[in-house]
Amino acid sequence: MPLTRDDCLALDVADALAPLRKQFELPAGVVYLDGNSLGALPSATPARLQQALRDEWGRGLIRSWNDAHWIDLPQRIGDKIARLVGAAPGELVVADSTSVNLYKVLSAALDLQRQRSPDRRVVLSERSNFPTDLYIAQSLARDKGCELRLLQADQLAAALDEQVAVLMLTHVNYRTGQLHDMAALTRQAHERGALAVWDLAHSAGAVPVDLNATDADFAVGCGYKYLNGGPGAPAFVWAHRRHVPQFEQPLSGWMGHASPFEFAPEYRAANGVARYLCGTPPVLSMVALECGVDTLLAAEPLGGMPALRGKSLALTRLFRELVDQRCGGHGLQWVSPRDDALRGSQACLTRESGAYAIVQALIERGVIGDFRAGESGSPDILRFGFTPLYLRYLDVWDAVEQLLAVLVSAVWREPRFSRRTAVT
Ligand SMILES: Cc1ncc(COP(=O)(O)O)c(C=O)c1O
């Protein structure tokens, strides 16, 4: 039996997570399928920012570092994010960007390996990893005399040889939504003497992660995607507690000092997680990030990350079924894994031509996804992210309805839809 609009409505009625949508300000008439790039605005954020601006900054002035506890924000929000990724309180801090945090942890991992096994000089990663991860690894490889070795996802485990110092991967692939088995790859890396560094940019807040149970070594992640922290929100960084005593912070700024307000001329790393900090925290961005993280913690009484994961999979599965059922014959290919166990929270399609223009035509009709150029020679990608906190099953129906309309009318062929903007 083909699925109908009423089936989708019934799924929404039965959805125990449906009330969480009220936490967001979503524009009318928009189906937002890009929370994997920039999460939606939580309704609490504008008032909280106003308070931070007018009361804490305006009236409190410099006193707010103590009185409004600004100085504790990196740890306080870090403890909240820790609950989403299987870390313990005090193990994770919010700081800088994902790129900068990756620099810190990859540098630390390579230094640890240099002390233990100086012959291990390879950073192993996936060719289709997010470019910033590869660029950061390239610069560290250059500075530390190492080699960055890039392979396809299915070649990684076999390539963990005695030369590999660090396995550096992004848990969910940004283009395809393909999910790595973090526990298995970390275990294999350890068995063969390598450390495992994970980028959780597309996992934190979307896919259950248990950093301590998987025994990962280091992890970083993004604040502005599924954590709904706002454009350019600060990122997070975690290190397994076994590394904390030895972890050297390559960006030894004063906020990572054991006692910043001693103003001592010599750097002395703070105990534990605080040593991953570098400079002054961006308070307004941190305040917005905390509102975003709170929208996820609000799901805890309703089943937390496992319940969100269940809905996320149901949404991407429904999208695939509706696209298969209704959009056949229009040249679309499914690029995200069909197997639930291998798929993150996004559903991506390819088409030989027109991917960019189709996405633009959809955006004009209120269905906001995005476009990513295909990997060297492969077709381009129409990318749709599904945020279970605020998407309804009916939204999936509406998105496919618009996709079908764009394809049938061929409106996307109008030249205006092919004009490239700076950000895709
Ligand atoms: C996997 C991954 N890592 C890192 C980033 C971005 O890092 P940054 O916040 O430093 O720009 C992205 C951005 O989309 C990403 O997808």
GROMACS .gro file of C-alpha atoms and ligand atoms in nm:
model
  440
    1MET     CA    1   0.000   0.000   0.000
    2PRO     CA    2   0.148   0.337  -0.097
    3LEU     CA    3   0.201   0.577   0.191
    4THR     CA    4  -0.039   0.870   0.206
    5ARG     CA    5  -0.042   1.216   0.360
    6ASP     CA    6  -0.284   1.084   0.622
    7ASP     CA    7  -0.032   0.815   0.720
    8CYS     CA    8   0.220   1.093   0.791
    9LEU     CA    9  -0.037   1.288   0.994
   10ALA     CA   10  -0.110   0.975   1.198
   11LEU     CA   11   0.262   0.932   1.268
   12ASP     CA   12   0.275   1.289   1.402
   13VAL     CA   13  -0.025   1.229   1.626
   14ALA     CA   14   0.143   0.921   1.773
   15ASP     CA   15   0.485   1.090   1.810
   16ALA     CA   16   0.582   1.125   2.178
   17LEU     CA   17   0.861   1.369   2.081
   18ALA     CA   18   0.627   1.604   1.892
   19PRO     CA   19   0.601   1.860   2.180
   20LEU     CA   20   0.976   1.931   2.150
   21ARG     CA   21   0.912   2.127   1.829
   22LYS     CA   22   0.758   2.407   2.038
   23GLN     CA   23   1.106   2.489   2.163
   24PHE     CA   24   1.192   2.644   1.824
   25GLU     CA   25   1.103   2.949   1.620
   26LEU     CA   26   1.052   2.808   1.274
   27PRO     CA   27   0.931   3.035   0.995
   28ALA     CA   28   0.582   2.953   0.865
   29GLY     CA   29   0.576   2.768   0.534
   30VAL     CA   30   0.930   2.636   0.567
   31VAL     CA   31   1.037   2.273   0.589
   32TYR     CA   32   1.385   2.297   0.734
   33LEU     CA   33   1.607   2.010   0.622
   34ASP     CA   34   1.940   2.178   0.693
   35GLY     CA   35   1.982   2.142   1.069
   36ASN     CA   36   2.295   1.942   0.987
   37SER     CA   37   2.450   2.270   0.863
   38LEU     CA   38   2.290   2.526   1.092
   39GLY     CA   39   2.040   2.424   1.360
   40ALA     CA   40   1.716   2.623   1.397
   41LEU     CA   41   1.672   2.910   1.644
   42PRO     CA   42   1.550   2.797   1.988
   43SER     CA   43   1.267   3.021   2.116
   44ALA     CA   44   1.457   3.075   2.443
   45THR     CA   45   1.768   3.218   2.273
   46PRO     CA   46   1.661   3.578   2.192
   47ALA     CA   47   1.542   3.652   2.548
   48ARG     CA   48   1.848   3.486   2.701
   49LEU     CA   49   2.076   3.688   2.473
   50GLN     CA   50   1.890   4.007   2.564
   51GLN     CA   51   1.941   3.926   2.931
   52ALA     CA   52   2.310   3.858   2.876
   53LEU     CA   53   2.342   4.184   2.684
   54ARG     CA   54   2.133   4.422   2.893
   55ASP     CA   55   2.166   4.281   3.245
   56GLU     CA   56   2.492   4.094   3.249
   57TRP     CA   57   2.701   4.307   3.013
   58GLY     CA   58   2.506   4.637   3.030
   59ARG     CA   59   2.456   4.658   3.404
   60GLY     CA   60   2.691   4.395   3.542
   61LEU     CA   61   2.984   4.501   3.322
   62ILE     CA   62   3.311   4.329   3.415
   63ARG     CA   63   3.156   4.198   3.738
   64SER     CA   64   2.957   3.944   3.534
   65TRP     CA   65   3.263   3.727   3.481
   66ASN     CA   66   3.206   3.630   3.845
   67ASP     CA   67   2.847   3.732   3.925
   68ALA     CA   68   2.690   3.582   3.610
   69HIS     CA   69   2.945   3.297   3.609
   70TRP     CA   70   3.067   3.376   3.259
   71ILE     CA   71   3.403   3.226   3.348
   72ASP     CA   72   3.240   2.886   3.408
   73LEU     CA   73   3.057   2.870   3.073
   74PRO     CA   74   3.308   2.643   2.892
   75GLN     CA   75   3.284   2.378   3.166
   76ARG     CA   76   2.915   2.425   3.246
   77ILE     CA   77   2.803   2.381   2.884
   78GLY     CA   78   3.069   2.114   2.841
   79ASP     CA   79   2.908   1.909   3.118
   80LYS     CA   80   2.572   1.938   2.941
   81ILE     CA   81   2.714   1.825   2.605
   82ALA     CA   82   2.894   1.542   2.785
   83ARG     CA   83   2.550   1.395   2.866
   84LEU     CA   84   2.476   1.370   2.493
   85VAL     CA   85   2.800   1.198   2.393
   86GLY     CA   86   2.870   0.955   2.676
   87ALA     CA   87   3.133   1.161   2.856
   88ALA     CA   88   3.154   1.220   3.230
   89PRO     CA   89   3.120   1.561   3.399
   90GLY     CA   90   3.447   1.751   3.385
   91GLU     CA   91   3.575   1.565   3.079
   92LEU     CA   92   3.457   1.796   2.801
   93VAL     CA   93   3.483   2.171   2.743
   94VAL     CA   94   3.342   2.418   2.495
   95ALA     CA   95   3.600   2.628   2.313
   96ASP     CA   96   3.707   2.764   1.978
   97SER     CA   97   3.596   2.600   1.652
   98THR     CA   98   3.595   2.234   1.552
   99SER     CA   99   3.895   2.299   1.326
  100VAL     CA  100   4.098   2.456   1.609
  101ASN     CA  101   4.002   2.184   1.855
  102LEU     CA  102   4.099   1.917   1.604
  103TYR     CA  103   4.438   2.084   1.575
  104LYS     CA  104   4.480   2.061   1.953
  105VAL     CA  105   4.382   1.696   1.989
  106LEU     CA  106   4.554   1.566   1.677
  107SER     CA  107   4.873   1.743   1.782
  108ALA     CA  108   4.840   1.592   2.131
  109ALA     CA  109   4.776   1.244   1.990
  110LEU     CA  110   5.080   1.264   1.763
  111ASP     CA  111   5.298   1.384   2.053
  112LEU     CA  112   5.180   1.098   2.272
  113GLN     CA  113   5.262   0.849   2.000
  114ARG     CA  114   5.604   1.005   1.934
  115GLN     CA  115   5.696   0.935   2.297
  116ARG     CA  116   5.566   0.576   2.293
  117SER     CA  117   5.632   0.454   1.938
  118PRO     CA  118   5.848   0.701   1.744
  119ASP     CA  119   5.830   0.488   1.428
  120ARG     CA  120   5.459   0.545   1.394
  121ARG     CA  121   5.436   0.853   1.173
  122VAL     CA  122   5.110   0.811   0.978
  123VAL     CA  123   4.776   0.979   1.030
  124LEU     CA  124   4.517   0.753   0.866
  125SER     CA  125   4.190   0.906   0.750
  126GLU     CA  126   3.914   0.881   0.494
  127ARG     CA  127   3.961   1.050   0.158
  128SER     CA  128   3.609   1.188   0.178
  129ASN     CA  129   3.651   1.325   0.531
  130PHE     CA  130   3.541   1.688   0.573
  131PRO     CA  131   3.808   1.909   0.415
  132THR     CA  132   3.890   2.111   0.726
  133ASP     CA  133   3.987   1.787   0.902
  134LEU     CA  134   4.219   1.697   0.616
  135TYR     CA  135   4.366   2.048   0.599
  136ILE     CA  136   4.439   2.050   0.973
  137ALA     CA  137   4.599   1.706   0.946
  138GLN     CA  138   4.805   1.821   0.646
  139SER     CA  139   4.952   2.114   0.835
  140LEU     CA  140   5.031   1.903   1.143
  141ALA     CA  141   5.180   1.627   0.927
  142ARG     CA  142   5.403   1.887   0.763
  143ASP     CA  143   5.512   2.043   1.095
  144LYS     CA  144   5.569   1.714   1.275
  145GLY     CA  145   5.727   1.523   0.988
  146CYS     CA  146   5.435   1.280   0.954
  147GLU     CA  147   5.236   1.149   0.659
  148LEU     CA  148   4.862   1.180   0.603
  149ARG     CA  149   4.734   0.860   0.441
  150LEU     CA  150   4.386   0.878   0.286
  151LEU     CA  151   4.177   0.574   0.195
  152GLN     CA  152   3.817   0.475   0.124
  153ALA     CA  153   3.600   0.395   0.426
  154ASP     CA  154   3.602   0.020   0.364
  155GLN     CA  155   3.984   0.008   0.338
  156LEU     CA  156   4.058   0.171   0.674
  157ALA     CA  157   4.053  -0.126   0.912
  158ALA     CA  158   4.292  -0.331   0.697
  159ALA     CA  159   4.529  -0.033   0.668
  160LEU     CA  160   4.590  -0.004   1.044
  161ASP     CA  161   4.950  -0.122   1.031
  162GLU     CA  162   5.258  -0.062   1.248
  163GLN     CA  163   5.316   0.277   1.083
  164VAL     CA  164   4.984   0.429   1.186
  165ALA     CA  165   5.003   0.666   1.482
  166VAL     CA  166   4.649   0.803   1.471
  167LEU     CA  167   4.322   0.703   1.307
  168MET     CA  168   4.137   1.032   1.253
  169LEU     CA  169   3.778   1.004   1.134
  170THR     CA  170   3.448   1.185   1.120
  171HIS     CA  171   3.181   0.960   1.267
  172VAL     CA  172   2.908   1.055   1.014
  173ASN     CA  173   3.023   1.144   0.663
  174TYR     CA  174   2.915   1.500   0.577
  175ARG     CA  175   2.827   1.418   0.217
  176THR     CA  176   2.664   1.077   0.232
  177GLY     CA  177   2.551   1.044   0.593
  178GLN     CA  178   2.740   0.713   0.618
  179LEU     CA  179   2.809   0.618   0.979
  180HIS     CA  180   3.131   0.453   1.091
  181ASP     CA  181   3.125   0.184   1.359
  182MET     CA  182   3.308   0.393   1.617
  183ALA     CA  183   3.346   0.115   1.873
  184ALA     CA  184   3.483  -0.139   1.625
  185LEU     CA  185   3.726   0.099   1.455
  186THR     CA  186   3.852   0.234   1.788
  187ARG     CA  187   3.906  -0.120   1.913
  188GLN     CA  188   4.092  -0.217   1.595
  189ALA     CA  189   4.303   0.098   1.615
  190HIS     CA  190   4.400   0.018   1.975
  191GLU     CA  191   4.472  -0.348   1.899
  192ARG     CA  192   4.717  -0.232   1.633
  193GLY     CA  193   4.879   0.035   1.850
  194ALA     CA  194   4.710   0.348   1.708
  195LEU     CA  195   4.506   0.619   1.882
  196ALA     CA  196   4.156   0.711   1.763
  197VAL     CA  197   4.047   1.074   1.715
  198TRP     CA  198   3.681   1.133   1.627
  199ASP     CA  199   3.503   1.434   1.477
  200LEU     CA  200   3.143   1.428   1.601
  201ALA     CA  201   3.025   1.729   1.396
  202HIS     CA  202   2.733   1.534   1.245
  203SER     CA  203   2.675   1.307   1.544
  204ALA     CA  204   2.644   1.518   1.860
  205GLY     CA  205   2.272   1.571   1.916
  206ALA     CA  206   2.176   1.345   1.624
  207VAL     CA  207   2.321   1.000   1.683
  208PRO     CA  208   2.383   0.836   2.020
  209VAL     CA  209   2.755   0.837   2.097
  210ASP     CA  210   2.922   0.684   2.402
  211LEU     CA  211   3.277   0.814   2.410
  212ASN     CA  212   3.378   0.634   2.728
  213ALA     CA  213   3.213   0.304   2.637
  214THR     CA  214   3.381   0.304   2.294
  215ASP     CA  215   3.710   0.392   2.466
  216ALA     CA  216   3.791   0.663   2.209
  217ASP     CA  217   4.103   0.872   2.272
  218PHE     CA  218   4.000   1.222   2.164
  219ALA     CA  219   3.689   1.382   2.016
  220VAL     CA  220   3.577   1.719   1.886
  221GLY     CA  221   3.239   1.841   1.768
  222CYS     CA  222   3.038   2.129   1.638
  223GLY     CA  223   2.800   2.363   1.826
  224TYR     CA  224   2.601   2.511   1.539
  225LYS     CA  225   2.460   2.199   1.375
  226TYR     CA  226   2.243   1.957   1.574
  227LEU     CA  227   2.327   2.140   1.900
  228ASN     CA  228   2.140   2.448   1.771
  229GLY     CA  229   2.395   2.693   1.910
  230GLY     CA  230   2.361   2.951   1.630
  231PRO     CA  231   2.585   3.061   1.343
  232GLY     CA  232   2.951   3.013   1.428
  233ALA     CA  233   2.871   2.871   1.774
  234PRO     CA  234   3.176   2.747   1.966
  235ALA     CA  235   3.274   2.383   1.940
  236PHE     CA  236   3.365   2.120   2.198
  237VAL     CA  237   3.664   1.903   2.278
  238TRP     CA  238   3.700   1.585   2.482
  239ALA     CA  239   3.995   1.365   2.576
  240HIS     CA  240   3.983   1.032   2.750
  241ARG     CA  241   4.081   1.077   3.114
  242ARG     CA  242   4.382   0.844   3.071
  243HIS     CA  243   4.540   1.109   2.846
  244VAL     CA  244   4.472   1.413   3.060
  245PRO     CA  245   4.791   1.403   3.266
  246GLN     CA  246   5.012   1.380   2.954
  247PHE     CA  247   4.812   1.585   2.706
  248GLU     CA  248   5.016   1.882   2.586
  249GLN     CA  249   4.810   2.177   2.473
  250PRO     CA  250   4.978   2.313   2.160
  251LEU     CA  251   4.781   2.639   2.189
  252SER     CA  252   4.885   2.716   2.544
  253GLY     CA  253   4.674   3.022   2.609
  254TRP     CA  254   4.605   3.179   2.945
  255MET     CA  255   4.258   3.024   2.988
  256GLY     CA  256   4.419   2.680   2.987
  257HIS     CA  257   4.666   2.785   3.256
  258ALA     CA  258   4.639   2.631   3.603
  259SER     CA  259   4.588   2.976   3.751
  260PRO     CA  260   4.521   3.237   3.481
  261PHE     CA  261   4.482   3.526   3.720
  262GLU     CA  262   4.823   3.477   3.874
  263PHE     CA  263   4.954   3.621   3.546
  264ALA     CA  264   5.265   3.409   3.583
  265PRO     CA  265   5.517   3.438   3.297
  266GLU     CA  266   5.553   3.057   3.265
  267TYR     CA  267   5.277   2.836   3.128
  268ARG     CA  268   5.154   2.570   3.368
  269ALA     CA  269   4.870   2.357   3.229
  270ALA     CA  270   4.547   2.342   3.428
  271ASN     CA  271   4.454   2.008   3.575
  272GLY     CA  272   4.212   1.812   3.365
  273VAL     CA  273   3.984   1.938   3.098
  274ALA     CA  274   4.044   2.311   3.151
  275ARG     CA  275   4.382   2.281   2.983
  276TYR     CA  276   4.204   2.249   2.646
  277LEU     CA  277   4.096   2.611   2.670
  278CYS     CA  278   4.304   2.875   2.500
  279GLY     CA  279   4.170   3.233   2.501
  280THR     CA  280   3.873   3.424   2.646
  281PRO     CA  281   3.539   3.247   2.585
  282PRO     CA  282   3.297   3.427   2.346
  283VAL     CA  283   3.030   3.482   2.611
  284LEU     CA  284   2.737   3.578   2.388
  285SER     CA  285   2.793   3.282   2.159
  286MET     CA  286   2.831   3.053   2.458
  287VAL     CA  287   2.503   3.179   2.606
  288ALA     CA  288   2.326   3.103   2.276
  289LEU     CA  289   2.490   2.759   2.259
  290GLU     CA  290   2.364   2.675   2.607
  291CYS     CA  291   2.006   2.745   2.494
  292GLY     CA  292   2.061   2.514   2.198
  293VAL     CA  293   2.202   2.232   2.408
  294ASP     CA  294   1.912   2.270   2.652
  295THR     CA  295   1.667   2.190   2.369
  296LEU     CA  296   1.830   1.846   2.346
  297LEU     CA  297   1.841   1.791   2.720
  298ALA     CA  298   1.466   1.860   2.722
  299ALA     CA  299   1.432   1.527   2.539
  300GLU     CA  300   1.584   1.336   2.832
  301PRO     CA  301   1.251   1.271   3.010
  302LEU     CA  302   1.113   1.149   2.675
  303GLY     CA  303   1.386   0.893   2.615
  304GLY     CA  304   1.682   1.118   2.530
  305MET     CA  305   1.924   1.040   2.249
  306PRO     CA  306   1.797   0.684   2.184
  307ALA     CA  307   1.443   0.818   2.134
  308LEU     CA  308   1.571   1.100   1.911
  309ARG     CA  309   1.770   0.848   1.710
  310GLY     CA  310   1.460   0.633   1.667
  311LYS     CA  311   1.269   0.929   1.527
  312SER     CA  312   1.558   1.044   1.311
  313LEU     CA  313   1.576   0.700   1.147
  314ALA     CA  314   1.200   0.692   1.103
  315LEU     CA  315   1.214   1.032   0.929
  316THR     CA  316   1.498   0.940   0.691
  317ARG     CA  317   1.336   0.602   0.620
  318LEU     CA  318   1.004   0.772   0.542
  319PHE     CA  319   1.180   1.019   0.313
  320ARG     CA  320   1.344   0.736   0.122
  321GLU     CA  321   1.020   0.541   0.091
  322LEU     CA  322   0.830   0.845  -0.035
  323VAL     CA  323   1.105   0.940  -0.283
  324ASP     CA  324   1.115   0.581  -0.412
  325GLN     CA  325   0.737   0.567  -0.430
  326ARG     CA  326   0.668   0.906  -0.586
  327CYS     CA  327   0.978   1.040  -0.764
  328GLY     CA  328   1.081   0.738  -0.974
  329GLY     CA  329   1.191   0.804  -1.334
  330HIS     CA  330   1.348   1.142  -1.257
  331GLY     CA  331   1.709   1.024  -1.238
  332LEU     CA  332   1.750   1.040  -0.860
  333GLN     CA  333   1.980   0.791  -0.691
  334TRP     CA  334   1.987   0.722  -0.320
  335VAL     CA  335   2.341   0.787  -0.187
  336SER     CA  336   2.291   0.748   0.190
  337PRO     CA  337   2.306   0.391   0.322
  338ARG     CA  338   1.969   0.214   0.318
  339ASP     CA  339   2.069   0.015   0.624
  340ASP     CA  340   1.958   0.206   0.937
  341ALA     CA  341   2.266   0.093   1.128
  342LEU     CA  342   2.493   0.263   0.873
  343ARG     CA  343   2.305   0.594   0.831
  344GLY     CA  344   2.340   0.913   1.034
  345SER     CA  345   2.062   1.172   1.043
  346GLN     CA  346   2.073   1.279   0.681
  347ALA     CA  347   1.932   1.148   0.357
  348CYS     CA  348   2.117   1.232   0.040
  349LEU     CA  349   2.039   1.186  -0.326
  350THR     CA  350   2.247   1.224  -0.640
  351ARG     CA  351   2.151   1.314  -0.992
  352GLU     CA  352   2.371   1.315  -1.302
  353SER     CA  353   2.289   1.683  -1.358
  354GLY     CA  354   2.091   1.963  -1.201
  355ALA     CA  355   2.149   1.884  -0.832
  356TYR     CA  356   2.237   2.243  -0.745
  357ALA     CA  357   1.947   2.394  -0.939
  358ILE     CA  358   1.695   2.145  -0.797
  359VAL     CA  359   1.803   2.238  -0.443
  360GLN     CA  360   1.766   2.609  -0.526
  361ALA     CA  361   1.419   2.556  -0.674
  362LEU     CA  362   1.321   2.364  -0.360
  363ILE     CA  363   1.449   2.644  -0.137
  364GLU     CA  364   1.232   2.891  -0.330
  365ARG     CA  365   0.937   2.666  -0.246
  366GLY     CA  366   1.025   2.665   0.124
  367VAL     CA  367   1.203   2.328   0.142
  368ILE     CA  368   1.551   2.412   0.264
  369GLY     CA  369   1.819   2.151   0.206
  370ASP     CA  370   2.163   2.203   0.059
  371PHE     CA  371   2.399   2.095  -0.213
  372ARG     CA  372   2.743   1.937  -0.197
  373ALA     CA  373   2.967   1.881  -0.498
  374GLY     CA  374   3.026   1.509  -0.560
  375GLU     CA  375   3.358   1.356  -0.464
  376SER     CA  376   3.611   1.367  -0.751
  377GLY     CA  377   3.409   1.270  -1.057
  378SER     CA  378   3.100   1.136  -0.877
  379PRO     CA  379   2.766   1.309  -0.932
  380ASP     CA  380   2.667   1.607  -0.715
  381ILE     CA  381   2.459   1.560  -0.403
  382LEU     CA  382   2.123   1.694  -0.285
  383ARG     CA  383   2.164   1.682   0.092
  384PHE     CA  384   1.877   1.675   0.340
  385GLY     CA  385   1.932   1.674   0.716
  386PHE     CA  386   1.657   1.552   0.948
  387THR     CA  387   1.648   1.701   1.296
  388PRO     CA  388   1.413   1.491   1.507
  389LEU     CA  389   1.367   1.769   1.764
  390TYR     CA  390   1.162   1.986   1.531
  391LEU     CA  391   1.067   1.795   1.218
  392ARG     CA  392   0.728   1.637   1.170
  393TYR     CA  393   0.642   1.339   0.954
  394LEU     CA  394   0.414   1.572   0.763
  395ASP     CA  395   0.717   1.786   0.681
  396VAL     CA  396   0.868   1.484   0.509
  397TRP     CA  397   0.554   1.441   0.302
  398ASP     CA  398   0.554   1.811   0.208
  399ALA     CA  399   0.923   1.803   0.116
  400VAL     CA  400   0.873   1.509  -0.121
  401GLU     CA  401   0.561   1.673  -0.266
  402GLN     CA  402   0.770   1.980  -0.354
  403LEU     CA  403   1.057   1.770  -0.486
  404LEU     CA  404   0.815   1.593  -0.717
  405ALA     CA  405   0.666   1.924  -0.832
  406VAL     CA  406   1.012   2.068  -0.907
  407LEU     CA  407   1.106   1.757  -1.107
  408VAL     CA  408   0.778   1.722  -1.298
  409SER     CA  409   0.760   2.092  -1.390
  410ALA     CA  410   1.135   2.104  -1.466
  411VAL     CA  411   1.125   2.455  -1.319
  412TRP     CA  412   1.480   2.397  -1.194
  413ARG     CA  413   1.603   2.439  -1.552
  414GLU     CA  414   1.537   2.815  -1.531
  415PRO     CA  415   1.882   2.980  -1.544
  416ARG     CA  416   1.833   3.172  -1.217
  417PHE     CA  417   1.845   2.845  -1.022
  418SER     CA  418   2.192   2.767  -1.156
  419ARG     CA  419   2.350   3.092  -1.039
  420ARG     CA  420   2.604   2.994  -0.770
  421THR     CA  421   2.610   3.178  -0.439
  422ALA     CA  422   2.918   3.199  -0.216
  423VAL     CA  423   2.777   2.951   0.036
  424THR     CA  424   2.605   2.640  -0.098
  425LIG     C1  425   3.279   1.701   0.980
  425LIG     C2  426   3.299   1.848   0.999
  425LIG     N1  427   3.402   1.892   1.073
  425LIG     C3  428   3.423   2.024   1.091
  425LIG     C4  429   3.338   2.117   1.034
  425LIG     C5  430   3.356   2.265   1.048
  425LIG     O1  431   3.442   2.305   1.143
  425LIG     P1  432   3.450   2.459   1.186
  425LIG     O2  433   3.338   2.483   1.281
  425LIG     O3  434   3.583   2.472   1.244
  425LIG     O4  435   3.430   2.543   1.064
  425LIG     C6  436   3.229   2.075   0.958
  425LIG     C7  437   3.139   2.175   0.897
  425LIG     O5  438   3.045   2.150   0.832
  425LIG     C8  439   3.210   1.938   0.939
  425LIG     O6  440   3.110   1.894   0.864
   0.00000   0.00000   0.00000
